[in-house]
Coordinates of C-alpha atoms and ligand atoms in Angstrom, one line a residue:
X24 CA 111.7 -11.0 -17.8
X25 CA 115.1 -10.5 -19.6
X26 CA 117.5 -13.3 -20.1
X27 CA 119.7 -12.5 -16.9
X28 CA 116.7 -12.7 -14.7
X29 CA 115.8 -16.3 -15.5
X30 CA 116.9 -18.6 -12.7
X31 CA 118.3 -15.5 -10.9
X32 CA 117.5 -17.2 -7.4
X33 CA 119.6 -20.4 -8.4
X34 CA 122.9 -18.4 -8.5
X35 CA 125.2 -17.6 -5.7
X36 CA 125.0 -14.0 -4.3
X37 CA 128.3 -12.9 -6.2
X38 CA 127.0 -14.2 -9.5
X39 CA 123.6 -12.3 -8.8
X40 CA 125.5 -9.1 -8.0
X41 CA 127.4 -9.4 -11.3
X42 CA 124.3 -10.3 -13.3
X43 CA 122.3 -7.4 -12.0
X44 CA 125.0 -4.9 -12.6
X45 CA 125.6 -5.8 -16.1
X46 CA 122.0 -6.7 -16.9
X47 CA 120.9 -3.1 -15.8
X48 CA 123.9 -1.5 -17.4
X49 CA 125.2 -0.2 -14.1
X50 CA 128.8 0.7 -13.4
X51 CA 130.9 -2.2 -12.1
X52 CA 131.4 -0.3 -8.8
X53 CA 127.8 -1.3 -8.0
X54 CA 129.0 -5.1 -7.7
X55 CA 131.8 -4.1 -5.4
X56 CA 129.4 -1.8 -3.3
X57 CA 126.8 -4.6 -3.0
X58 CA 129.5 -7.2 -2.0
X59 CA 130.9 -4.9 0.6
X60 CA 127.6 -4.8 2.5
X61 CA 126.8 -8.5 2.1
X62 CA 126.6 -11.2 4.7
X63 CA 126.3 -15.0 4.6
X64 CA 123.2 -14.8 6.8
X65 CA 121.3 -12.6 4.5
X66 CA 121.5 -15.1 1.8
X67 CA 120.2 -17.8 4.2
X68 CA 117.3 -15.7 5.1
X69 CA 115.7 -14.4 1.8
X70 CA 115.6 -15.3 -1.9
X71 CA 117.4 -13.4 -4.6
X72 CA 119.8 -12.0 -1.9
X73 CA 122.2 -9.2 -3.0
X74 CA 123.3 -7.4 0.1
X75 CA 122.3 -6.2 3.6
X76 CA 120.3 -3.0 3.6
X77 CA 121.5 -1.1 6.7
X78 CA 119.4 1.1 8.9
X79 CA 120.4 3.2 11.9
X80 CA 120.0 1.7 15.4
X81 CA 119.8 3.7 18.6
X82 CA 118.4 3.3 22.1
X83 CA 115.5 5.0 23.9
X84 CA 116.7 5.9 27.4
X85 CA 114.6 6.6 30.5
X86 CA 111.7 4.4 29.9
X87 CA 110.2 3.1 33.1
X88 CA 107.6 0.3 32.9
X89 CA 106.2 -1.4 36.0
X90 CA 109.0 0.4 38.1
X91 CA 111.7 -1.1 36.0
X92 CA 114.1 1.1 34.0
X93 CA 114.8 0.1 30.4
X94 CA 117.2 0.9 27.8
X95 CA 115.4 -0.1 24.5
X96 CA 117.1 -0.7 21.1
X97 CA 115.2 0.8 18.2
X98 CA 116.0 0.6 14.4
X99 CA 114.5 3.4 12.3
X100 CA 115.5 5.9 9.6
X101 CA 113.3 8.8 10.6
X102 CA 115.5 11.4 12.4
X103 CA 112.9 12.4 15.2
X104 CA 111.6 9.0 16.3
X105 CA 114.1 8.0 19.0
X106 CA 114.4 11.6 20.1
X107 CA 110.5 11.7 20.7
X108 CA 110.6 8.2 22.4
X109 CA 113.1 9.5 24.9
X110 CA 111.3 12.7 25.4
X111 CA 108.0 11.0 26.0
X112 CA 109.4 8.3 28.2
X113 CA 111.4 10.7 30.5
X114 CA 108.2 13.0 30.9
X115 CA 106.3 9.9 32.0
X116 CA 109.2 8.5 34.3
X117 CA 109.0 11.8 36.2
X118 CA 105.5 10.9 37.0
X119 CA 105.9 7.2 38.1
X120 CA 106.4 5.6 34.7
X121 CA 104.2 3.3 32.7
X122 CA 102.0 0.5 34.1
X123 CA 101.5 -2.5 31.8
X124 CA 99.6 -5.6 33.1
X125 CA 101.0 -9.0 32.3
X126 CA 99.8 -9.8 28.7
X127 CA 97.8 -12.9 28.2
X128 CA 99.0 -14.3 24.9
X129 CA 97.3 -16.6 22.4
X130 CA 97.6 -16.5 18.6
X131 CA 94.7 -17.0 16.4
X132 CA 94.7 -19.6 13.5
X133 CA 91.8 -19.7 11.2
X134 CA 90.4 -22.7 9.2
X135 CA 87.9 -21.3 6.9
X136 CA 85.1 -23.4 5.2
X137 CA 83.4 -22.4 2.1
X138 CA 80.3 -23.7 0.1
X139 CA 78.4 -24.1 3.5
X140 CA 74.8 -24.7 3.0
X141 CA 73.7 -24.6 6.6
X142 CA 76.3 -22.3 8.5
X143 CA 74.6 -22.5 11.9
X144 CA 74.4 -26.3 11.8
X145 CA 78.0 -26.6 10.7
X146 CA 78.9 -24.3 13.5
X147 CA 77.2 -26.7 16.0
X148 CA 78.9 -29.7 14.5
X149 CA 82.4 -28.1 14.7
X150 CA 81.8 -27.0 18.3
X151 CA 80.6 -30.5 19.2
X152 CA 84.1 -31.9 18.2
X153 CA 86.1 -29.2 20.0
X154 CA 88.2 -31.7 22.0
X155 CA 88.9 -33.9 19.0
X156 CA 89.9 -30.9 16.8
X157 CA 92.1 -29.4 19.5
X158 CA 93.9 -32.8 19.9
X159 CA 94.3 -32.9 16.0
X160 CA 96.0 -29.4 16.2
X161 CA 98.1 -30.4 19.1
X162 CA 99.4 -33.7 17.6
X163 CA 100.7 -31.7 14.6
X164 CA 103.1 -29.8 17.0
X165 CA 103.6 -32.0 20.0
X166 CA 106.8 -30.0 21.4
X167 CA 104.6 -27.0 21.8
X168 CA 102.4 -28.8 24.2
X169 CA 105.4 -30.4 26.0
X170 CA 106.5 -26.7 26.7
X171 CA 103.0 -26.0 28.2
X172 CA 101.6 -24.3 25.1
X173 CA 99.5 -25.6 22.3
X174 CA 96.0 -25.1 21.0
X175 CA 93.9 -24.2 23.9
X176 CA 90.6 -22.8 22.6
X177 CA 88.3 -23.3 19.7
X178 CA 85.6 -20.9 18.6
X179 CA 83.6 -20.7 15.3
X180 CA 82.4 -17.4 13.6
X181 CA 80.3 -17.0 10.6
X182 CA 81.7 -14.1 8.5
X183 CA 79.6 -13.6 5.5
X184 CA 79.0 -16.9 3.6
X185 CA 81.9 -18.6 5.3
X186 CA 82.4 -20.4 8.5
X187 CA 85.7 -19.7 10.4
X188 CA 86.9 -22.1 12.9
X189 CA 89.3 -20.0 15.1
X190 CA 91.9 -21.9 17.2
X191 CA 93.5 -20.0 20.2
X192 CA 97.1 -21.2 20.3
X193 CA 99.5 -20.5 23.0
X194 CA 102.9 -20.4 21.3
X195 CA 104.9 -19.9 24.6
X196 CA 107.8 -17.4 23.9
X197 CA 108.0 -17.7 20.2
X198 CA 106.6 -15.6 17.3
X199 CA 104.9 -18.8 16.3
X200 CA 103.4 -18.1 13.0
X201 CA 104.9 -21.2 11.5
X202 CA 103.7 -23.3 14.3
X203 CA 100.2 -21.9 14.0
X204 CA 100.2 -22.6 10.3
X205 CA 101.4 -26.3 10.9
X206 CA 98.5 -26.7 13.4
X207 CA 95.7 -25.1 11.4
X208 CA 96.8 -27.1 8.3
X209 CA 96.5 -30.3 10.2
X210 CA 93.0 -29.3 11.3
X211 CA 92.1 -28.4 7.7
X212 CA 93.1 -31.9 6.5
X213 CA 90.9 -33.5 9.2
X214 CA 88.0 -31.4 8.2
X215 CA 88.5 -32.1 4.5
X216 CA 88.6 -35.8 5.2
X217 CA 85.2 -35.3 7.1
X218 CA 83.9 -33.9 3.9
X219 CA 84.0 -30.0 4.7
X220 CA 85.2 -27.7 1.9
X221 CA 88.2 -25.9 3.4
X222 CA 89.0 -22.6 1.6
X223 CA 92.2 -21.7 3.7
X224 CA 93.9 -22.4 6.9
X225 CA 96.3 -19.7 8.2
X226 CA 97.4 -17.6 11.1
X227 CA 95.2 -14.4 11.6
X228 CA 97.2 -11.2 12.2
X229 CA 94.2 -9.6 13.9
X230 CA 95.8 -10.7 17.1
X231 CA 92.8 -10.0 19.6
X232 CA 94.0 -12.6 22.0
X233 CA 97.5 -11.0 22.4
X234 CA 96.4 -7.5 23.6
X235 CA 98.8 -5.5 25.6
X236 CA 97.5 -2.5 27.6
X237 CA 99.6 0.2 29.1
X238 CA 98.6 3.4 31.1
X239 CA 100.4 6.5 32.5
X240 CA 99.5 9.5 34.6
X241 CA 101.5 12.6 33.7
X242 CA 101.7 15.5 36.1
X243 CA 100.9 18.9 34.4
X244 CA 104.3 20.3 35.5
X245 CA 105.9 17.7 33.0
X246 CA 104.1 19.0 30.1
X247 CA 104.7 22.7 30.3
X248 CA 106.5 24.6 27.7
X249 CA 107.8 28.2 28.1
X250 CA 104.8 29.6 26.4
X251 CA 102.1 27.2 27.7
X252 CA 101.3 26.0 31.2
X253 CA 101.1 22.2 31.7
X254 CA 97.4 22.1 32.4
X255 CA 96.6 23.8 29.1
X256 CA 98.9 21.4 27.3
X257 CA 97.2 18.5 28.9
X258 CA 93.8 19.9 27.7
X259 CA 94.9 20.4 24.2
X260 CA 96.4 16.8 24.2
X261 CA 93.0 15.5 25.5
X262 CA 91.3 17.3 22.5
X263 CA 93.8 15.9 20.0
X264 CA 92.9 12.4 21.5
X265 CA 89.3 13.0 21.0
X266 CA 89.9 14.2 17.5
X267 CA 91.6 10.8 16.7
X268 CA 88.7 9.0 17.9
X269 CA 86.3 11.0 15.8
X270 CA 88.4 11.7 12.4
X271 CA 90.0 8.7 10.7
X272 CA 92.2 11.2 8.7
X273 CA 93.8 12.3 12.0
X274 CA 93.6 8.8 13.6
X275 CA 95.8 7.4 10.8
X276 CA 98.5 9.9 11.7
X277 CA 98.0 9.6 15.4
X278 CA 98.5 5.8 14.9
X279 CA 101.5 6.3 12.7
X280 CA 103.1 8.2 15.6
X281 CA 102.5 5.3 17.9
X282 CA 103.8 2.7 15.3
X283 CA 107.0 4.9 14.7
X284 CA 108.1 3.6 18.2
X285 CA 106.5 0.1 18.1
X286 CA 107.9 -0.7 14.7
X287 CA 111.4 0.5 15.6
X288 CA 111.4 -1.8 18.7
X289 CA 109.9 -4.8 16.7
X290 CA 112.6 -4.5 13.9
X291 CA 115.5 -4.2 16.7
X292 CA 114.0 -7.2 18.4
X293 CA 113.8 -9.4 15.4
X294 CA 109.9 -9.4 15.3
X295 CA 107.7 -9.4 12.2
X296 CA 106.7 -5.7 12.3
X297 CA 104.5 -6.1 9.3
X298 CA 102.4 -8.6 11.4
X299 CA 102.3 -6.1 14.3
X300 CA 101.3 -3.3 11.8
X301 CA 98.4 -5.1 10.2
X302 CA 97.1 -6.2 13.6
X303 CA 97.3 -2.7 15.1
X304 CA 95.4 -1.1 12.2
X305 CA 92.8 -3.9 12.2
X306 CA 92.3 -3.3 15.9
X307 CA 91.9 0.5 15.4
X308 CA 89.0 -0.3 13.2
X309 CA 87.4 -3.0 15.2
X310 CA 84.1 -1.2 15.8
X311 CA 83.8 -0.3 12.2
X312 CA 85.5 3.1 12.3
X313 CA 89.1 3.5 12.3
X314 CA 90.2 5.3 15.5
X315 CA 93.2 6.4 17.5
X316 CA 94.7 3.4 19.3
X317 CA 95.5 5.4 22.6
X318 CA 93.3 7.9 24.4
X319 CA 94.3 10.8 26.7
X320 CA 92.1 12.4 29.3
X321 CA 92.6 15.0 32.0
X322 CA 91.8 13.5 35.4
X323 CA 92.4 15.6 38.4
X324 CA 95.8 17.1 38.2
X325 CA 97.0 14.6 35.7
X326 CA 96.9 13.7 32.0
X327 CA 95.9 10.0 31.9
X328 CA 97.0 8.0 28.9
X329 CA 95.9 4.6 27.8
X330 CA 96.9 2.4 24.9
X331 CA 95.8 -1.1 24.1
X332 CA 97.3 -2.8 21.0
X333 CA 97.7 -6.3 19.7
X334 CA 101.3 -7.4 20.3
X335 CA 101.8 -11.1 19.4
X336 CA 105.6 -10.7 19.9
X337 CA 108.2 -13.3 20.5
X338 CA 111.7 -13.5 22.0
X339 CA 112.5 -16.7 20.1
X340 CA 112.0 -18.1 16.7
X341 CA 112.1 -16.4 13.2
X342 CA 115.5 -14.6 12.6
X343 CA 115.9 -13.7 16.4
X344 CA 118.4 -16.4 17.1
X345 CA 120.2 -16.1 13.8
X346 CA 121.1 -12.4 13.7
X347 CA 123.9 -11.6 16.1
X348 CA 122.7 -8.0 16.3
X349 CA 119.2 -9.0 17.4
X350 CA 120.8 -11.2 20.1
X351 CA 122.9 -8.2 21.2
X352 CA 119.8 -6.1 21.5
X353 CA 118.3 -8.6 24.0
X354 CA 121.5 -8.0 26.2
X355 CA 121.0 -4.4 25.9
X356 CA 117.3 -4.3 26.8
X357 CA 117.7 -7.2 29.3
X358 CA 114.2 -8.3 28.1
X359 CA 113.8 -12.0 28.8
X360 CA 110.3 -12.8 28.0
X361 CA 107.6 -12.2 25.3
X362 CA 105.3 -10.7 27.9
X363 CA 108.1 -8.2 29.0
X364 CA 108.8 -7.3 25.4
X365 CA 104.9 -6.6 24.8
X366 CA 104.9 -4.4 27.9
X367 CA 107.9 -2.3 26.8
X368 CA 106.9 -2.0 23.1
X369 CA 103.4 -0.7 24.1
X370 CA 105.1 1.8 26.5
X371 CA 107.3 3.0 23.8
X372 CA 104.3 3.4 21.6
X373 CA 102.5 5.5 24.3
X374 CA 105.7 7.5 24.8
X375 CA 106.2 8.3 21.3
X376 CA 102.4 9.4 21.0
X377 CA 102.7 11.6 24.1
X378 CA 105.8 13.4 22.5
X379 CA 104.1 13.9 19.2
X380 CA 100.8 15.1 20.8
X381 CA 102.8 17.6 23.1
X382 CA 104.5 18.9 20.1
X383 CA 101.4 19.3 18.2
X384 CA 99.6 20.9 21.0
X385 CA 102.3 23.4 21.6
X386 CA 104.9 24.5 19.0
X387 CA 103.8 22.4 16.1
X388 CA 105.8 19.4 14.9
X389 CA 108.1 21.2 12.5
X390 CA 110.1 23.0 15.2
X391 CA 111.5 19.8 16.8
X392 CA 111.5 17.8 13.5
X393 CA 113.4 20.4 11.3
X394 CA 116.3 20.5 13.9
X395 CA 116.9 16.8 13.3
X396 CA 116.0 16.9 9.6
X397 CA 118.7 19.6 9.1
X398 CA 121.3 17.0 10.0
X399 CA 120.0 14.6 7.3
X400 CA 119.8 17.6 4.8
X401 CA 123.5 18.4 5.5
X402 CA 124.6 14.9 5.0
X403 CA 122.5 14.6 1.9
X404 CA 124.3 17.4 0.2
X405 CA 127.8 16.0 1.1
X406 CA 128.7 17.6 4.3
X407 CA 131.5 15.8 6.2
X408 CA 131.0 14.8 9.9
X409 CA 132.9 17.8 10.8
X410 CA 130.9 20.2 8.5
X411 CA 127.5 18.8 9.6
X412 CA 127.2 21.0 12.9
X413 CA 128.3 24.1 11.0
X414 CA 125.7 23.5 8.2
X415 CA 123.0 22.7 10.9
X416 CA 123.8 26.0 12.9
X417 CA 123.4 27.9 9.6
X418 CA 120.2 26.2 8.5
X419 CA 118.6 26.8 11.9
X420 CA 118.7 30.5 11.4
X421 CA 116.8 30.3 8.0
X422 CA 113.0 30.7 7.8
X423 CA 112.8 28.2 5.0
X424 CA 115.1 25.3 4.4
X425 CA 115.5 23.0 1.5
X426 CA 118.2 20.9 -0.1
X427 CA 119.3 23.9 -2.4
X428 CA 119.7 26.1 0.7
X429 CA 121.7 23.5 2.5
X430 CA 124.0 23.1 -0.7
X431 CA 124.5 26.9 -0.7
X432 CA 125.3 27.0 3.0
X433 CA 127.9 24.2 2.7
X434 CA 129.5 26.0 -0.3
X435 CA 129.7 29.1 1.7
X436 CA 131.2 27.3 4.7
X437 CA 133.7 25.6 2.5
X438 CA 134.6 28.9 0.8
X439 CA 135.1 30.6 4.2
X440 CA 137.4 27.9 5.4
X441 CA 139.7 28.0 2.4
Ligands
LIG11 C1 105.6 11.6 12.3 O1 106.3 10.6 11.9 C2 104.5 11.2 13.3 C3 103.5 12.3 13.7 O2 102.9 12.8 12.6 C4 102.5 11.6 14.6 C5 101.3 12.5 15.0 O3 100.9 13.4 14.2 O4 100.7 12.2 16.1 C6 104.3 13.5 14.4

């Protein structure tokens, strides 16, 4: 570390901005630019804060879940994501919308023992004091129990040479990671006092006790393109689904499409999207092979879609109450409970997946993607808002488009307008 980096976190944000600018030999305008985007909240939330990094926010429209129509805020930088969410949602809405049963929600907290000589014996000992250990966990966070939540279940597993005591904890409407960690650390202290060797005590992001399922049945007519009848599209989507079950290379991309939507809703709702990502991918590999999280089958005259994904989401806690934009997003979506947020989020994931698979099954992904990418390309070469549609229209006529093409198109448009 060079001199200016020592004790960087101790400075106020303005000093940090000056230090980084001079330390890295950047123009002084960098300090001004960083300051212009800064907020006092950001400095409260993270260490070494410089500025707020902004991402675009939009809404998915036309999403129907359990007969209720939602407007869903999404935060994402990829041009096609919200367009695809709307496309999928509206196709499903025409066939009755998504059905998502009420989520049963518990977080999993692990206390892992090491140096265990007789794991099966230890397992029995731990299970024998289930009531006591649950009481220890709950005593560490009494307010959770007063709200009807708290540690409810205790199970013991033996992964490898370790013994994992897993607590099932109801965190009510919160994201709850800190509460769970407080509770498992209390149990860890108790087990240490009893002579066990505790290796770690921490929330598990493999949130198998917070699964959210969602299904939909799409009429063939809603899938048709000008070139392909809906039934043929449905059969090709079902084949793509089978491929994602069989081939991890395709499954990773299939799931990336689902997470495009889920992550964007998680960011807009102030949830920890990294936790949701890790849980989703762990769940996708739960039987030892990484598979697509969703499946699509042709059943009668419909394409039937199913998605199950761990969604340990919250509507309180973390930065949710602190960030004014997050609070505003709950006013827009009118989502009140964690269960409702989980149902809507899973539905967006399945809508997103449907739109991607329909595109793959028909025209291919680039046709739709590129139309949206042209706008980003136009902006990246310096087109003004008035010039963007002109550049996009020209790029759409070209067989191959890259930044150099966009630059030339913009140059030609400006020359013409002189
Ligand atoms: C792109 O962000 C996501 C897709 O690749 C998903 C998929 O292939 O299913 C289109």
